[in-house]
PDB file of C-alpha atoms and ligand atoms in Angstrom:
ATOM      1  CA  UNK K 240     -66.932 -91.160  95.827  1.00 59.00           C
ATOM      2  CA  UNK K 241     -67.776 -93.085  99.081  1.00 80.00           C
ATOM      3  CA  UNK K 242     -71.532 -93.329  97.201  1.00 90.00           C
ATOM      4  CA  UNK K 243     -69.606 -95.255  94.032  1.00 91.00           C
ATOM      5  CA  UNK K 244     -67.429 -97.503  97.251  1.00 92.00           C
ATOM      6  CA  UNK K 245     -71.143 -98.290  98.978  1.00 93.00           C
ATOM      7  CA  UNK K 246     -73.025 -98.823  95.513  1.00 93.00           C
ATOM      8  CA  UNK K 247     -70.587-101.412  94.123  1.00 94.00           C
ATOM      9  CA  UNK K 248     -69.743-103.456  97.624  1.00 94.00           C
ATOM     10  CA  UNK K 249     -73.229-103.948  97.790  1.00 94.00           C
ATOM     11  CA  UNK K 250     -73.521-104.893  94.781  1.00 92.00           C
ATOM     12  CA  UNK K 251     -70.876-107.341  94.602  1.00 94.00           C
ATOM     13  CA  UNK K 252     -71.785-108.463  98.078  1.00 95.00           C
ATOM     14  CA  UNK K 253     -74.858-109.415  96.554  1.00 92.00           C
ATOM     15  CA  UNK K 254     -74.676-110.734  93.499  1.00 92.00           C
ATOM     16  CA  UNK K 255     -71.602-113.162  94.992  1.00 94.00           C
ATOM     17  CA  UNK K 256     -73.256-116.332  94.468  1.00 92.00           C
ATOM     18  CA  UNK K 257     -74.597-116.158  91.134  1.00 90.00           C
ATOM     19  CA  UNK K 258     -71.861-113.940  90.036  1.00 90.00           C
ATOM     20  CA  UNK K 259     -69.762-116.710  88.421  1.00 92.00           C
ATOM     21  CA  UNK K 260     -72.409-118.579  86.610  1.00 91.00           C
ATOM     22  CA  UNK K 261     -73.936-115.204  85.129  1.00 89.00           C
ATOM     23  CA  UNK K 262     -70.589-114.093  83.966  1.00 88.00           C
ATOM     24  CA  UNK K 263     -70.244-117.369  81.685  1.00 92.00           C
ATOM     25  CA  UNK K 264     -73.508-117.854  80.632  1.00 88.00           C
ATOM     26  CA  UNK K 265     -73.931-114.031  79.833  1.00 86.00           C
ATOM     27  CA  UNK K 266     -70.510-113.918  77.831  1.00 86.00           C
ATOM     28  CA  UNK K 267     -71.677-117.587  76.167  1.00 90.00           C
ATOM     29  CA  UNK K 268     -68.441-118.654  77.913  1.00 93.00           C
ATOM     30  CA  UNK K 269     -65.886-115.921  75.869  1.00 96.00           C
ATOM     31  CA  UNK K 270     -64.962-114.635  79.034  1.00 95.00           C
ATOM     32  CA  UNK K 271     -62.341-117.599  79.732  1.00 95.00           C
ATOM     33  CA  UNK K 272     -60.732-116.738  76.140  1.00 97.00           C
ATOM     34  CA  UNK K 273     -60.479-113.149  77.508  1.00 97.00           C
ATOM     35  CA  UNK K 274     -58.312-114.260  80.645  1.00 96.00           C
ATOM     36  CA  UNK K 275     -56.634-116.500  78.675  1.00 96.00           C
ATOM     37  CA  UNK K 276     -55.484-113.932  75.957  1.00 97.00           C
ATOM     38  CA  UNK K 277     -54.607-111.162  79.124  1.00 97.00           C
ATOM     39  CA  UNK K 278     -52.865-113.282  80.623  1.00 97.00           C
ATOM     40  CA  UNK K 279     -50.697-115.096  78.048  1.00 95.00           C
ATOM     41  CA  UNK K 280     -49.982-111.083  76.770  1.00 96.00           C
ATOM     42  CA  UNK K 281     -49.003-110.047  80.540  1.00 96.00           C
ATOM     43  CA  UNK K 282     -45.858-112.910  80.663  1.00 93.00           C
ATOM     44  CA  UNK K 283     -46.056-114.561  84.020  1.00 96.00           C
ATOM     45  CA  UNK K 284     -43.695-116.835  84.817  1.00 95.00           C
ATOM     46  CA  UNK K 285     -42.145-118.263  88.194  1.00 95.00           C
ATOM     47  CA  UNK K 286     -40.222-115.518  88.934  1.00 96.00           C
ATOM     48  CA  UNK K 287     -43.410-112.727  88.818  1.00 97.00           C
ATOM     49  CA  UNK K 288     -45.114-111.825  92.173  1.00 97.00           C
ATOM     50  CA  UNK K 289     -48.733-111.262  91.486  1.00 97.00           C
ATOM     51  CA  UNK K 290     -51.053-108.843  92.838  1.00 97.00           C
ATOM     52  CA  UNK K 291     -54.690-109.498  91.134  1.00 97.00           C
ATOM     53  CA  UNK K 292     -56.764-106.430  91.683  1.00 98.00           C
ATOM     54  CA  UNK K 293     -60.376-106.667  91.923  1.00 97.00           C
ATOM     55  CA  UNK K 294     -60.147-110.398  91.897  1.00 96.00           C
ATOM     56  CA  UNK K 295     -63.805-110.961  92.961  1.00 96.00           C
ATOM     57  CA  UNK K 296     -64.671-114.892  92.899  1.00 95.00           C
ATOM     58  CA  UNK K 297     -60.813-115.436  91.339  1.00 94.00           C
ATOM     59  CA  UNK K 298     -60.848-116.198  87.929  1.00 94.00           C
ATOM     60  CA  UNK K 299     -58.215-114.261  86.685  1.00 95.00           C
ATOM     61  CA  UNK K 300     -55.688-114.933  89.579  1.00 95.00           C
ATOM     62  CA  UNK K 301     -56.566-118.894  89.348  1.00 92.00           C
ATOM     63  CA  UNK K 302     -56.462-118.961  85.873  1.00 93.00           C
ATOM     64  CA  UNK K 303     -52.798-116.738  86.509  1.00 94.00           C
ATOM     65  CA  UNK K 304     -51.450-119.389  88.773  1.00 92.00           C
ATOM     66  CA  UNK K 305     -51.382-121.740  85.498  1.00 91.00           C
ATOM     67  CA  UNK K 306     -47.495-120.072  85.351  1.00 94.00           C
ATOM     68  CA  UNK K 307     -46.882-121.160  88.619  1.00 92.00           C
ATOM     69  CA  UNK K 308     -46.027-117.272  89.742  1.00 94.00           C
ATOM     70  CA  UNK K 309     -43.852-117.435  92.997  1.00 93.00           C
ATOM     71  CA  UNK K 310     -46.781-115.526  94.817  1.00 92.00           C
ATOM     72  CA  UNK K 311     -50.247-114.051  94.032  1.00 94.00           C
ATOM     73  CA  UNK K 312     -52.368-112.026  95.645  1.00 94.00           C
ATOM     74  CA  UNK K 313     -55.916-111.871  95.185  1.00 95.00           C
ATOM     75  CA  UNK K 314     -57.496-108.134  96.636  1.00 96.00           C
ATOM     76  CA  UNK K 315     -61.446-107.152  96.727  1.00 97.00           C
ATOM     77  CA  UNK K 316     -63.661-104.772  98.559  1.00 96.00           C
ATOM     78  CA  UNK K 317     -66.284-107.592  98.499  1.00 97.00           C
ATOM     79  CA  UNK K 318     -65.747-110.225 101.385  1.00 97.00           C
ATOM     80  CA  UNK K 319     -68.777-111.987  99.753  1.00 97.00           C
ATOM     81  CA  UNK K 320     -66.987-112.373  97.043  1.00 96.00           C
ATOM     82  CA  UNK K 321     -63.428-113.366  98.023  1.00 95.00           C
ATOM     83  CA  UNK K 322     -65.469-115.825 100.280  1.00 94.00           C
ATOM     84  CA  UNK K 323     -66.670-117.442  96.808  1.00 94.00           C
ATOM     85  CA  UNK K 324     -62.590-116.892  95.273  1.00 94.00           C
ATOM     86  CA  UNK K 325     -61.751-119.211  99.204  1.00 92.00           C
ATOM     87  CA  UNK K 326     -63.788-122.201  98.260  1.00 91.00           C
ATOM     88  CA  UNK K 327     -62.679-122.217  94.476  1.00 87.00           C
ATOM     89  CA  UNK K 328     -58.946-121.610  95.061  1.00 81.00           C
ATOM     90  CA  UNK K 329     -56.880-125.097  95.651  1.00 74.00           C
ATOM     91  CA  UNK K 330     -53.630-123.185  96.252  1.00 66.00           C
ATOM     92  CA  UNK K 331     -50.949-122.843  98.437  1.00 64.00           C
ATOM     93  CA  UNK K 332     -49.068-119.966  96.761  1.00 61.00           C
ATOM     94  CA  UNK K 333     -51.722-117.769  97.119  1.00 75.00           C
ATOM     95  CA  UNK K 334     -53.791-115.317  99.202  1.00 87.00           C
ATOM     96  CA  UNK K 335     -57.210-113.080  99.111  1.00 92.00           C
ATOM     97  CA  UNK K 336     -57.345-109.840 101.047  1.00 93.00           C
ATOM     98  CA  UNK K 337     -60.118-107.718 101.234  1.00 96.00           C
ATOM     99  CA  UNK K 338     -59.210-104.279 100.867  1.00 96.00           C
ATOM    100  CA  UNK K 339     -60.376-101.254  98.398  1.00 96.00           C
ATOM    101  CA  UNK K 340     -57.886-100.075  95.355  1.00 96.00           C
ATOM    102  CA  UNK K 341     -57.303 -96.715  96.853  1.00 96.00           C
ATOM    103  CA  UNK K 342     -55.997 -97.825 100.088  1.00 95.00           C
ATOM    104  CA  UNK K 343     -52.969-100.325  99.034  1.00 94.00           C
ATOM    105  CA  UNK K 344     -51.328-101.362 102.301  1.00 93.00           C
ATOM    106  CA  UNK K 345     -48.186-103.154 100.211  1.00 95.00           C
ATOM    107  CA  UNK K 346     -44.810-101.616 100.767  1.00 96.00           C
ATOM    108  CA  UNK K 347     -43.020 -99.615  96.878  1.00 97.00           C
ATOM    109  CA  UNK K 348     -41.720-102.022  94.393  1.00 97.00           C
ATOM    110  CA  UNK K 349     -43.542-105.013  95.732  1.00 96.00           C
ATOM    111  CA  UNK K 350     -44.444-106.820  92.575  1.00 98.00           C
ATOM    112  CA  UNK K 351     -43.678-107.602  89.376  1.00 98.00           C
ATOM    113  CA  UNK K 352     -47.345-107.503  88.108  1.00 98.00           C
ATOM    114  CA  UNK K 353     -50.650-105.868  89.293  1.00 98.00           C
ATOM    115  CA  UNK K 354     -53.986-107.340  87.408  1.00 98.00           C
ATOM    116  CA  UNK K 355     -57.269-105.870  87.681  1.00 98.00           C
ATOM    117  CA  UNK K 356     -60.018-107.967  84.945  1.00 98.00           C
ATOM    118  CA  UNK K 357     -62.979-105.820  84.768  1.00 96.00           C
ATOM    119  CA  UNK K 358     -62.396-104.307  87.749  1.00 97.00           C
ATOM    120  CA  UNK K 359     -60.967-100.458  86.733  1.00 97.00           C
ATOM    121  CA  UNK K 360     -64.318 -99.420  85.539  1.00 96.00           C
ATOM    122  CA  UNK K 361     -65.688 -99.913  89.237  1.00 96.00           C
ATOM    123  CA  UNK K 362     -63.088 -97.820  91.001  1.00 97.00           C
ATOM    124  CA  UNK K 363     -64.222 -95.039  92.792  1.00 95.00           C
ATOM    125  CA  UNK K 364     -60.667 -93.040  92.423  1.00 96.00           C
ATOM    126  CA  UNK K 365     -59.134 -94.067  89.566  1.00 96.00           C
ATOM    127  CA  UNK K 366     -56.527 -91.765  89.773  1.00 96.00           C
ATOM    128  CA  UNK K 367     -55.537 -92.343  93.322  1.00 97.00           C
ATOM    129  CA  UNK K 368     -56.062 -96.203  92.285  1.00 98.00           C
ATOM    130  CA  UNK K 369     -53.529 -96.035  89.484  1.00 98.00           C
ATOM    131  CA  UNK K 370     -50.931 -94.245  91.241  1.00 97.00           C
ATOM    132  CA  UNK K 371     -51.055 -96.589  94.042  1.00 97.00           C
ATOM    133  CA  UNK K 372     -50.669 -99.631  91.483  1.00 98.00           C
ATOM    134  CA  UNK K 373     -48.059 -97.453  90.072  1.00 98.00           C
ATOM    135  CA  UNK K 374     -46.318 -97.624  93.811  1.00 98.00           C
ATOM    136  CA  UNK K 375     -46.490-101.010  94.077  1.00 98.00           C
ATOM    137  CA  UNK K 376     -45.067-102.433  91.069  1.00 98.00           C
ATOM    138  CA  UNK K 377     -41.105-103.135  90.736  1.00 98.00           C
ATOM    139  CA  UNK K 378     -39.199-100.648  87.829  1.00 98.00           C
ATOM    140  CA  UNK K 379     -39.517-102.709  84.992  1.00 97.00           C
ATOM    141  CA  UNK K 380     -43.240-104.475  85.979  1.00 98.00           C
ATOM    142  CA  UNK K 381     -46.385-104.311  84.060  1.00 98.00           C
ATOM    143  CA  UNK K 382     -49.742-103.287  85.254  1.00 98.00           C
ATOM    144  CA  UNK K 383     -52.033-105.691  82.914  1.00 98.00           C
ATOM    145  CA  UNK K 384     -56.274-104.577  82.810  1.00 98.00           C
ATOM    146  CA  UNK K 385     -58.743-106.248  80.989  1.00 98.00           C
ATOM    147  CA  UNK K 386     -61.712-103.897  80.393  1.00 97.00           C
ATOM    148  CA  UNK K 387     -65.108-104.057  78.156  1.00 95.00           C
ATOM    149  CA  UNK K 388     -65.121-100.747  75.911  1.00 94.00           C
ATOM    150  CA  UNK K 389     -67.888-100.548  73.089  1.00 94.00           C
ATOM    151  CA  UNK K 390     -67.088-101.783  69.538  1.00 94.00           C
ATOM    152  CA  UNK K 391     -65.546 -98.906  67.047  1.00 92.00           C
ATOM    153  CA  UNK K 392     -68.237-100.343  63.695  1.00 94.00           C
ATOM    154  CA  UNK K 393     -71.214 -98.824  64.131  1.00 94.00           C
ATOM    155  CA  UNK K 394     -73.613-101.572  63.432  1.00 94.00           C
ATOM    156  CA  UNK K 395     -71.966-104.428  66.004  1.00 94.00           C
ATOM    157  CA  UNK K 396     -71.800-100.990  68.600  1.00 93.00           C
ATOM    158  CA  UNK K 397     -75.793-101.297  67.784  1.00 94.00           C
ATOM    159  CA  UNK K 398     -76.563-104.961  68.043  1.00 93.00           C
ATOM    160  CA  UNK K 399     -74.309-105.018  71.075  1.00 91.00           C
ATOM    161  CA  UNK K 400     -75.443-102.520  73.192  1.00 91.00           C
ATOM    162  CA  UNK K 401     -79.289-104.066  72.173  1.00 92.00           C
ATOM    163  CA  UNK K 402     -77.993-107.289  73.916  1.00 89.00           C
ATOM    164  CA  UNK K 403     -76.343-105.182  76.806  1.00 85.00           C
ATOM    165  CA  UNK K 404     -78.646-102.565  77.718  1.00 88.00           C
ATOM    166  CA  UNK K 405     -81.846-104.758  77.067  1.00 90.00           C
ATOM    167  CA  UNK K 406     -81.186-108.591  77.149  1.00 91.00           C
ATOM    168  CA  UNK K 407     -78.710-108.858  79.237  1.00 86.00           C
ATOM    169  CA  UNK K 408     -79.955-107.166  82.730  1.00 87.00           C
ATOM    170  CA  UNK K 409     -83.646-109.109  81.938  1.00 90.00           C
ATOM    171  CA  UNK K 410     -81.390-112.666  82.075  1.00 89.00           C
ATOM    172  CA  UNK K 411     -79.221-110.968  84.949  1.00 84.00           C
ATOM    173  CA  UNK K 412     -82.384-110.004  87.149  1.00 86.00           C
ATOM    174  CA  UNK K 413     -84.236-113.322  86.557  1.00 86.00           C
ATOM    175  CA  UNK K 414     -81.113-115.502  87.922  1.00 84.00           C
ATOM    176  CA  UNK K 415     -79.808-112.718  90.521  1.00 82.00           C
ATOM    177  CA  UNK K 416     -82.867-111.432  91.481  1.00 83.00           C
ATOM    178  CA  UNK K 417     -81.067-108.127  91.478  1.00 83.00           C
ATOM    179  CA  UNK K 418     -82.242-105.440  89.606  1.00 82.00           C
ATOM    180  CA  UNK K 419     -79.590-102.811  90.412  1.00 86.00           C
ATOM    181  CA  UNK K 420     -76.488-105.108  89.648  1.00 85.00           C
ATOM    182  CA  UNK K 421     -77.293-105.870  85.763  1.00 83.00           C
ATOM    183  CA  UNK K 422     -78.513-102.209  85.282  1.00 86.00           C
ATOM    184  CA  UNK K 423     -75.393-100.952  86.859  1.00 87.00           C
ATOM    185  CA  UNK K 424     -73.501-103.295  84.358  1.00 86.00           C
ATOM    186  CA  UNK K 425     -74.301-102.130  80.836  1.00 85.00           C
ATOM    187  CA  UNK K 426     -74.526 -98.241  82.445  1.00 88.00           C
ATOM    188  CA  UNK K 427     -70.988 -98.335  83.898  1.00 90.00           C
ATOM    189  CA  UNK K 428     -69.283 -99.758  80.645  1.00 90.00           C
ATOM    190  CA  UNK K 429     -71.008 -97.409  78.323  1.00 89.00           C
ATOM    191  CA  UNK K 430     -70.251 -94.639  80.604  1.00 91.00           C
ATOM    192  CA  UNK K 431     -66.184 -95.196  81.747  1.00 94.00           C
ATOM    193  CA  UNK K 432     -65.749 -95.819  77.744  1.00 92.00           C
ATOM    194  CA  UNK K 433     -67.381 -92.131  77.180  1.00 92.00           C
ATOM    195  CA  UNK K 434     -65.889 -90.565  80.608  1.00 95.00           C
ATOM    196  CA  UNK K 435     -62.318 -92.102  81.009  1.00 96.00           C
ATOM    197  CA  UNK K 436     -59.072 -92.317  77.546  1.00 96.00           C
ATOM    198  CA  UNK K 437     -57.351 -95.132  79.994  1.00 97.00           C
ATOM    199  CA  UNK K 438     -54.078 -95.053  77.883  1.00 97.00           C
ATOM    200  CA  UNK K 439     -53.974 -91.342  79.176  1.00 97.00           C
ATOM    201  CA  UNK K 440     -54.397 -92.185  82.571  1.00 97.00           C
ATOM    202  CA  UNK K 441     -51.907 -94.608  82.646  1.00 98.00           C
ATOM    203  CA  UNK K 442     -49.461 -92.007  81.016  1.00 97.00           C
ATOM    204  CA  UNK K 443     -49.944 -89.801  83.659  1.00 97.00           C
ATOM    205  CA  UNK K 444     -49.978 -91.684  86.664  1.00 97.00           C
ATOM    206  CA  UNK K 445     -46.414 -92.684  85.243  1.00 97.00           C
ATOM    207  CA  UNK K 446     -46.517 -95.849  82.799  1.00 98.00           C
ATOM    208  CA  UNK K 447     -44.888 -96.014  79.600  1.00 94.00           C
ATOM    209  CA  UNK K 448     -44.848 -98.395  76.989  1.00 94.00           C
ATOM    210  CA  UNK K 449     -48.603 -98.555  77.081  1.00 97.00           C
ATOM    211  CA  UNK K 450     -50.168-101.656  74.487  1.00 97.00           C
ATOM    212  CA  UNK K 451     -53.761-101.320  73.888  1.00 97.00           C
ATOM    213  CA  UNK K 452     -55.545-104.644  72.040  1.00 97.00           C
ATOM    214  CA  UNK K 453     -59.179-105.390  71.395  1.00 97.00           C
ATOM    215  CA  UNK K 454     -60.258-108.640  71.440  1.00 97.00           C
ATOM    216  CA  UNK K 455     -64.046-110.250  70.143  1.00 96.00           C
ATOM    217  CA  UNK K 456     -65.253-107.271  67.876  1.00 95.00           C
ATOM    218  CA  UNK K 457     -63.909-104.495  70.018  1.00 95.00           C
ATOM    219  CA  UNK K 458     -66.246-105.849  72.493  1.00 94.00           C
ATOM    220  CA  UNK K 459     -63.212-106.210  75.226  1.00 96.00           C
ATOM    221  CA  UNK K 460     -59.995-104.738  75.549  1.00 97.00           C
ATOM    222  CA  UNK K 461     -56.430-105.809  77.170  1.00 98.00           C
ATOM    223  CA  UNK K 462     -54.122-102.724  77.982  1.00 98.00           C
ATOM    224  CA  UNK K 463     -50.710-103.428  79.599  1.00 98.00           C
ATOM    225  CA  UNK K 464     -48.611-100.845  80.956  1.00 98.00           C
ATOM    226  CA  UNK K 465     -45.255-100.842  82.157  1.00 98.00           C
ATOM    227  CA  UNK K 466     -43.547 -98.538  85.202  1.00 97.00           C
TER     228      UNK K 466
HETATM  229  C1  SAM Z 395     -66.852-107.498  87.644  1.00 78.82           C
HETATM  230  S1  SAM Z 395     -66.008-108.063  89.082  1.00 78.82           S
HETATM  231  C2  SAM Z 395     -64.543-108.745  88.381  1.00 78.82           C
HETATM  232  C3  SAM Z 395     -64.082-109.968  89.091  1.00 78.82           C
HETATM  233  C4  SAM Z 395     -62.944-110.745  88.445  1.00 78.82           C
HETATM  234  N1  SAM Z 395     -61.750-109.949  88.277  1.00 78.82           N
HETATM  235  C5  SAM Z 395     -63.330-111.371  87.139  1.00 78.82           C
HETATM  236  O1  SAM Z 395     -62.566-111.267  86.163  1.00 78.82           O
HETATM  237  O2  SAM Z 395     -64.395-111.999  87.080  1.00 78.82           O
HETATM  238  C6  SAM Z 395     -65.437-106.554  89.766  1.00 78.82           C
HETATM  239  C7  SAM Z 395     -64.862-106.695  91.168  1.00 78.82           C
HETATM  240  O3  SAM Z 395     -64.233-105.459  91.511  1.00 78.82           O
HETATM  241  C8  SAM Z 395     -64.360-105.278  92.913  1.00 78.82           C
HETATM  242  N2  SAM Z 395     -64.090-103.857  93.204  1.00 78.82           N
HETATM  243  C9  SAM Z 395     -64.826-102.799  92.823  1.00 78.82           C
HETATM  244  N3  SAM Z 395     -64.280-101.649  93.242  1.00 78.82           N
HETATM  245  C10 SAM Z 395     -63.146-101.992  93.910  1.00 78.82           C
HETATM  246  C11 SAM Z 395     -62.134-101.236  94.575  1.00 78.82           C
HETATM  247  N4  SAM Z 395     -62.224 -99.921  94.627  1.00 78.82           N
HETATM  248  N5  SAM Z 395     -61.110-101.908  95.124  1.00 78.82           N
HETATM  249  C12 SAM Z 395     -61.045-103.269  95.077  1.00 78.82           C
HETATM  250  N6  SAM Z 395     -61.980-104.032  94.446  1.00 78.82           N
HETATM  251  C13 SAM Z 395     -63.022-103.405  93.876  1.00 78.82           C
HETATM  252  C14 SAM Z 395     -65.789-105.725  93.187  1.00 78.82           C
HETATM  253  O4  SAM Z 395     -66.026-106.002  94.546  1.00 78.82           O
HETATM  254  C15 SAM Z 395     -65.894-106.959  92.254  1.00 78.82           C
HETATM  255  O5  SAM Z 395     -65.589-108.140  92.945  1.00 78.82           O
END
């Protein structure tokens, strides 16, 4: 477990600056319809309280504050790259923390909704991490993730996991000059998808109402659960 914590902070820590431009140029820019989609299922409005899981260089949580939330919270194990989320984020609502998924220092019933946008699959306790989220969120709150699974059809499963497995960490190494990054990429999706039924997980860690969509092919999928 403390192997996965290590493997991924370094990672991240490493990748930081080229992380953002990879992730839209990789994703030919589908990634901001993903967010988009998450978040307009999740409902924020002014009255939520946000806690954005995972939040890396702050996408999600900067495209969340577009529903002017009354607070968000953006939470990584990656200082490098919350430093990145700093210089993006004009906000004043907000605030980034760095702090791992299985150690939540927030006090019960704290928020209204807890985000995490490809994020769960990099959790070295999911369990512990979902029962903690569980904690956290008000009765009545949602726990929104936005995960890549593979595609159900057979032959875009194929041509997709070509582009993942063999394009992708090529384009990833030449910009990042990281080879363990954009190999650890198309392994850990292929593997969480066979390893981990998330809609189970959720169940029992204690959510209900659980609403599973796939978005682009079956390529990505949103899953919001409610305490
Ligand atoms: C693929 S990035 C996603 C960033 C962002 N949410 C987005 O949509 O682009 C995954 C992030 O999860 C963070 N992370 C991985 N394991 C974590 C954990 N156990 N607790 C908190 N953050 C974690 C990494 O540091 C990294 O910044």
């Amino acid at each position: 477990m403390t192997e996965k914590r290590q493997q991924v902070k370094r990672i991240f820590d490493s990748i930081s600056g080229s992380y953002d431009f990879l992730n839209h140029f990789l994703s030919a820019g589908i990634d901001y319809y993903w967010r988009y989609k998450a978040l307009k299922m999740t409902g924020i409005n002014k009255y939520s309280s946000v806690l954005d899981i995972a939040s890396g260089t702050g996408d999600f949580a900067i495209a969340a504050c577009k529903y002017k939330p009354e607070n968000i919270f953006g939470a990584d194990l990656s200082a490098n790259m919350l430093k990145v989320f700093n210089s993006k984020a004009k906000w004043s609502i907000g605030k980034t923390v760095q702090m791992a998924c299985e150690f939540l220092p927030f006090k019960n019933n704290s928020f209204t909704n807890v985000t995490v946008a490809f994020g769960v699959r990099n959790f070295y306790d999911l369990k512990t991490s979902f029962s903690n989220i569980y904690r956290i969120i008000l009765p009545g709150g949602k726990f929104t993730i936005l995960e890549f699974k593979l595609p159900e059809n057979v032959f875009i499963r194929w041509v997709y996991l070509f582009y993942f497995q063999n394009i992708l960490p090529l384009l990833g190494r030449m910009v990042s000059k990281n080879k363990e990054a954009y190999t650890y990429l198309p392994d850990s999706v292929k593997k969480f998808y066979e390893e981990i039924n998330l809609p189970e997980l959720l169940k029992t860690s204690g959510f209900k109402s659980i609403v599973c969509k796939s978005l682009t092919f079956g390529i990505v999928q949103v899953i919001i659960a409610s305490k």
